[in-house]
GROMACS .gro file of C-alpha atoms in nm:
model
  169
    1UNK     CA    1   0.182   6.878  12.541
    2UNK     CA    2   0.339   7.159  12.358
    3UNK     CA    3   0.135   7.541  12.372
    4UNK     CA    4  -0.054   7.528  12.054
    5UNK     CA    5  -0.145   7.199  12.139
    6UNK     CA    6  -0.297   7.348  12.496
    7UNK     CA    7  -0.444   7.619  12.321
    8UNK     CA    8  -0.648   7.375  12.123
    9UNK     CA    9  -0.769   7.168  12.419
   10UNK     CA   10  -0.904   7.440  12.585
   11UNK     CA   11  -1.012   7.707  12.306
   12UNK     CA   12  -1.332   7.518  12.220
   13UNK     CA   13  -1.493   7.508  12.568
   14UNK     CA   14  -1.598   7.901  12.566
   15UNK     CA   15  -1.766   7.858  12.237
   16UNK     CA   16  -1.958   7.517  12.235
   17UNK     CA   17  -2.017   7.597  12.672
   18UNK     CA   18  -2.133   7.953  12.538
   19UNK     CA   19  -2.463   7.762  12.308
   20UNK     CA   20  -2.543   7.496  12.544
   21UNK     CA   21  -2.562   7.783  12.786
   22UNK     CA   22  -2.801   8.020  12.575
   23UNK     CA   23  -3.011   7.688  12.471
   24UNK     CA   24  -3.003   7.613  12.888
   25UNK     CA   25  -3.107   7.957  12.947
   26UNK     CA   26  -3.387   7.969  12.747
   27UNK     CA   27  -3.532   7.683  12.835
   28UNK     CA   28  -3.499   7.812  13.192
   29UNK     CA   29  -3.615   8.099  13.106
   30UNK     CA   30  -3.918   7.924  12.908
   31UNK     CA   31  -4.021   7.644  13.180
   32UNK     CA   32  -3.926   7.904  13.473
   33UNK     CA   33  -3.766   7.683  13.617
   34UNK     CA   34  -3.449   7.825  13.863
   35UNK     CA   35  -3.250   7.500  13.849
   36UNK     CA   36  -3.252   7.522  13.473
   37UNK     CA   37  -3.124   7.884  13.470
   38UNK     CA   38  -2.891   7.812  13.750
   39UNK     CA   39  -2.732   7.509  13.526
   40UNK     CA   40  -2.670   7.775  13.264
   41UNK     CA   41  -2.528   8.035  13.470
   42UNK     CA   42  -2.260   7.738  13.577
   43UNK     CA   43  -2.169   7.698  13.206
   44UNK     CA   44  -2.100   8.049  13.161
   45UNK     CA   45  -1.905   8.093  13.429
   46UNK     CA   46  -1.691   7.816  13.345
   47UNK     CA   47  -1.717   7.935  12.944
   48UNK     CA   48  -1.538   8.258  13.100
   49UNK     CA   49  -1.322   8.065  13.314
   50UNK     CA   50  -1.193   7.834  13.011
   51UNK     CA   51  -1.189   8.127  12.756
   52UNK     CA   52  -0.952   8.345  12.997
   53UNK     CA   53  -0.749   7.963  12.958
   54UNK     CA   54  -0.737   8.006  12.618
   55UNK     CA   55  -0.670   8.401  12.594
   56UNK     CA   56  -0.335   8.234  12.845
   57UNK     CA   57  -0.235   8.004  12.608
   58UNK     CA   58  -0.321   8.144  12.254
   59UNK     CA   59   0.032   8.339  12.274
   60UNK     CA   60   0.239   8.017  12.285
   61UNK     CA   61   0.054   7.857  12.039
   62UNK     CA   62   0.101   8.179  11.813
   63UNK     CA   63   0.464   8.189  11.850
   64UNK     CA   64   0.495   7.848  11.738
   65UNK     CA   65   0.257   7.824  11.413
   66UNK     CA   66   0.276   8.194  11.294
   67UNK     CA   67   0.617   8.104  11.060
   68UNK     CA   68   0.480   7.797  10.953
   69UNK     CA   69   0.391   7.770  10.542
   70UNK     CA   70   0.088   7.874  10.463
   71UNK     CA   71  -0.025   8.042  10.780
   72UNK     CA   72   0.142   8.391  10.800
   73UNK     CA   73   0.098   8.652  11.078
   74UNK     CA   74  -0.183   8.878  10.887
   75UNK     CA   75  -0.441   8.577  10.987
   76UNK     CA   76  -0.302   8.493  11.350
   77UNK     CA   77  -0.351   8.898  11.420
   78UNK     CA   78  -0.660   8.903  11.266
   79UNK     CA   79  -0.799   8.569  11.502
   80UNK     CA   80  -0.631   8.757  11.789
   81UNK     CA   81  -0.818   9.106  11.776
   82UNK     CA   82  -1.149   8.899  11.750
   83UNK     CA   83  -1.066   8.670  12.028
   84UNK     CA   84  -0.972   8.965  12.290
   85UNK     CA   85  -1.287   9.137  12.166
   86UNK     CA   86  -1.482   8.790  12.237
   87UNK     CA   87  -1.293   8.742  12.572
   88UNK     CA   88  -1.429   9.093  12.716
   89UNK     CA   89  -1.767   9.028  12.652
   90UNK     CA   90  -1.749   8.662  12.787
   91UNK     CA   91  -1.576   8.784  13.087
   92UNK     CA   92  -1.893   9.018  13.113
   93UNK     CA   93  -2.127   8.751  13.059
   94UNK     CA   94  -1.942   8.518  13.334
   95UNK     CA   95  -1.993   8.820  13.574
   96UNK     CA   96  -2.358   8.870  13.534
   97UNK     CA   97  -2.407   8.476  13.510
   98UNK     CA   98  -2.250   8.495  13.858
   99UNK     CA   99  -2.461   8.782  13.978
  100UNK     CA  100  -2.774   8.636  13.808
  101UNK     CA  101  -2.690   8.296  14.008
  102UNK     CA  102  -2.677   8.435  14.308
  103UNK     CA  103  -2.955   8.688  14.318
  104UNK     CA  104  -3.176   8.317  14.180
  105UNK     CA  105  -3.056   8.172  14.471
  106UNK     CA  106  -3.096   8.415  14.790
  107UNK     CA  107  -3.445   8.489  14.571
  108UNK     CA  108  -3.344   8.879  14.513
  109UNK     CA  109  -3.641   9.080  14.295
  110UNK     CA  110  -3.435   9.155  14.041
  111UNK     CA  111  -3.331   8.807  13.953
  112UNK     CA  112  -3.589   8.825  13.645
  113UNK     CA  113  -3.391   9.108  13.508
  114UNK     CA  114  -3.068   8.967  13.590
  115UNK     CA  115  -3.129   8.640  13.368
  116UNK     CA  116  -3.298   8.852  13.081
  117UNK     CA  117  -2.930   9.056  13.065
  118UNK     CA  118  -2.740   8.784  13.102
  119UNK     CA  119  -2.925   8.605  12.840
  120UNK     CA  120  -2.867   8.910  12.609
  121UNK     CA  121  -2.466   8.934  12.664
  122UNK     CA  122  -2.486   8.550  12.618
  123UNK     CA  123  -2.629   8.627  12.271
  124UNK     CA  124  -2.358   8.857  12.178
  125UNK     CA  125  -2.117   8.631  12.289
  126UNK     CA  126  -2.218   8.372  12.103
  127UNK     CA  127  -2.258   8.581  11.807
  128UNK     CA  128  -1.881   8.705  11.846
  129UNK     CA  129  -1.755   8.334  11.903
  130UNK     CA  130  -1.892   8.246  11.554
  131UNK     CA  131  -1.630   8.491  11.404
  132UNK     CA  132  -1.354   8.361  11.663
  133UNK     CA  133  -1.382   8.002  11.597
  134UNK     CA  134  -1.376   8.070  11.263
  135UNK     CA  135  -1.070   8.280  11.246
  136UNK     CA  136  -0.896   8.013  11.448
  137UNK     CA  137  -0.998   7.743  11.225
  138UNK     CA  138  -0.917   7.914  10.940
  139UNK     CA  139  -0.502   7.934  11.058
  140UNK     CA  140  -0.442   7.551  10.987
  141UNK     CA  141  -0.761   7.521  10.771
  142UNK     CA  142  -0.670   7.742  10.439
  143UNK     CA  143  -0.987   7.546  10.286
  144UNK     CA  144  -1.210   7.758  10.473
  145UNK     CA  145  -1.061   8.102  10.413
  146UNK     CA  146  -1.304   8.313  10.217
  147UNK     CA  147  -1.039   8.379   9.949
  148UNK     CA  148  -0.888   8.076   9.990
  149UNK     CA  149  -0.540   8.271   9.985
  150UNK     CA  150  -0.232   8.128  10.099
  151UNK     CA  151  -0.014   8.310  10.290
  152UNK     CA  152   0.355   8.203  10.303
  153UNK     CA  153   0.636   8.389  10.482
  154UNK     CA  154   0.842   8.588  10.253
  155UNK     CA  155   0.530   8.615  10.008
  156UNK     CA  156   0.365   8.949  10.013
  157UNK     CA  157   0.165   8.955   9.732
  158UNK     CA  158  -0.103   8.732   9.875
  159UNK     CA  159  -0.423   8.964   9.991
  160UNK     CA  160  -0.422   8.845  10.330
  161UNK     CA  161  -0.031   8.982  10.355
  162UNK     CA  162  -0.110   9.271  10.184
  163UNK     CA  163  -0.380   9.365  10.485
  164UNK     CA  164  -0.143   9.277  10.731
  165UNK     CA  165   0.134   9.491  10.562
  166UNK     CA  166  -0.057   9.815  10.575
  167UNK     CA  167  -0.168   9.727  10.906
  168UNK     CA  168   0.198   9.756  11.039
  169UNK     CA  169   0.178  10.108  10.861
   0.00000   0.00000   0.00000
């Protein structure tokens, strides 16, 4: 198993764990029922967990696809910024799924409160992994590019090369 192909194991987890997580919560939330909630708070801890995975292992898969035809470094950057943007505020939401799990369990007052935020960095996160997931598809997918430009090395008169080139500037 080679790096890009370990960075595409694991780099769906913190988006797809991220919804069923928000649709967990709310029912939790809805029902309020604590073993509901607490089944949520799981999934975004391990939706943290699996995203820091695939913050580890999106590197290696960059340094192997970013010369290949068609791909170009513009889009790879562009996926990258939005994925360490998405990480932080999943790491955030891991955190207060962890505090909001355990202030459920040793019945704390403020455990309300504590699902409410979590629920609300859960929406942002899920918000921001629409963007990420489609940046990363859109690397090896060129169909679902927006201007459905192809970027090959050595060509800089595509607009996604052009972005990248003032960028560097």
């Amino acid at each position: 198993m080679n790096n890009a192909h370990l960075h595409m194991v694991v780099n769906h987890f913190p988006i797809i764990g991220t919804f069923f997580g928000i649709g967990i919560l709310i029912t939790g939330i809805f029902l309020k029922n604590n073993s509901i909630k607490n089944t949520a708070y799981v999934l975004f801890i391990v939706a943290a967990i699996f995203g820091a995975f695939s913050m580890g292992t999106g590197e290696g898969a960059e340094e192997m696809v970013e010369d290949f035809p068609n791909i170009g470094k513009a889009i790879i950057h562009e996926h990258e910024e939005l994925a360490e943007k998405f990480a932080l505020v999943l790491y955030v939401t891991g955190v207060f799924a962890l505090i909001s799990l355990i202030a459920t369990v040793k019945k704390f007052r403020l455990a309300k409160i504590f699902s409410f935020i979590t629920l609300v960095l859960a929406l942002i996160s899920g918000i921001m992994s629409i963007n990420v997931g489609t940046s990363g598809g859109e690397i090896r997918h060129t169909e679902i590019r927006e201007n459905n430009a192809v970027s090959v090395p050595g060509n800089e008169n595509t607009p996604v090369e052009k972005e990248y080139k003032n960028l560097e500037e």
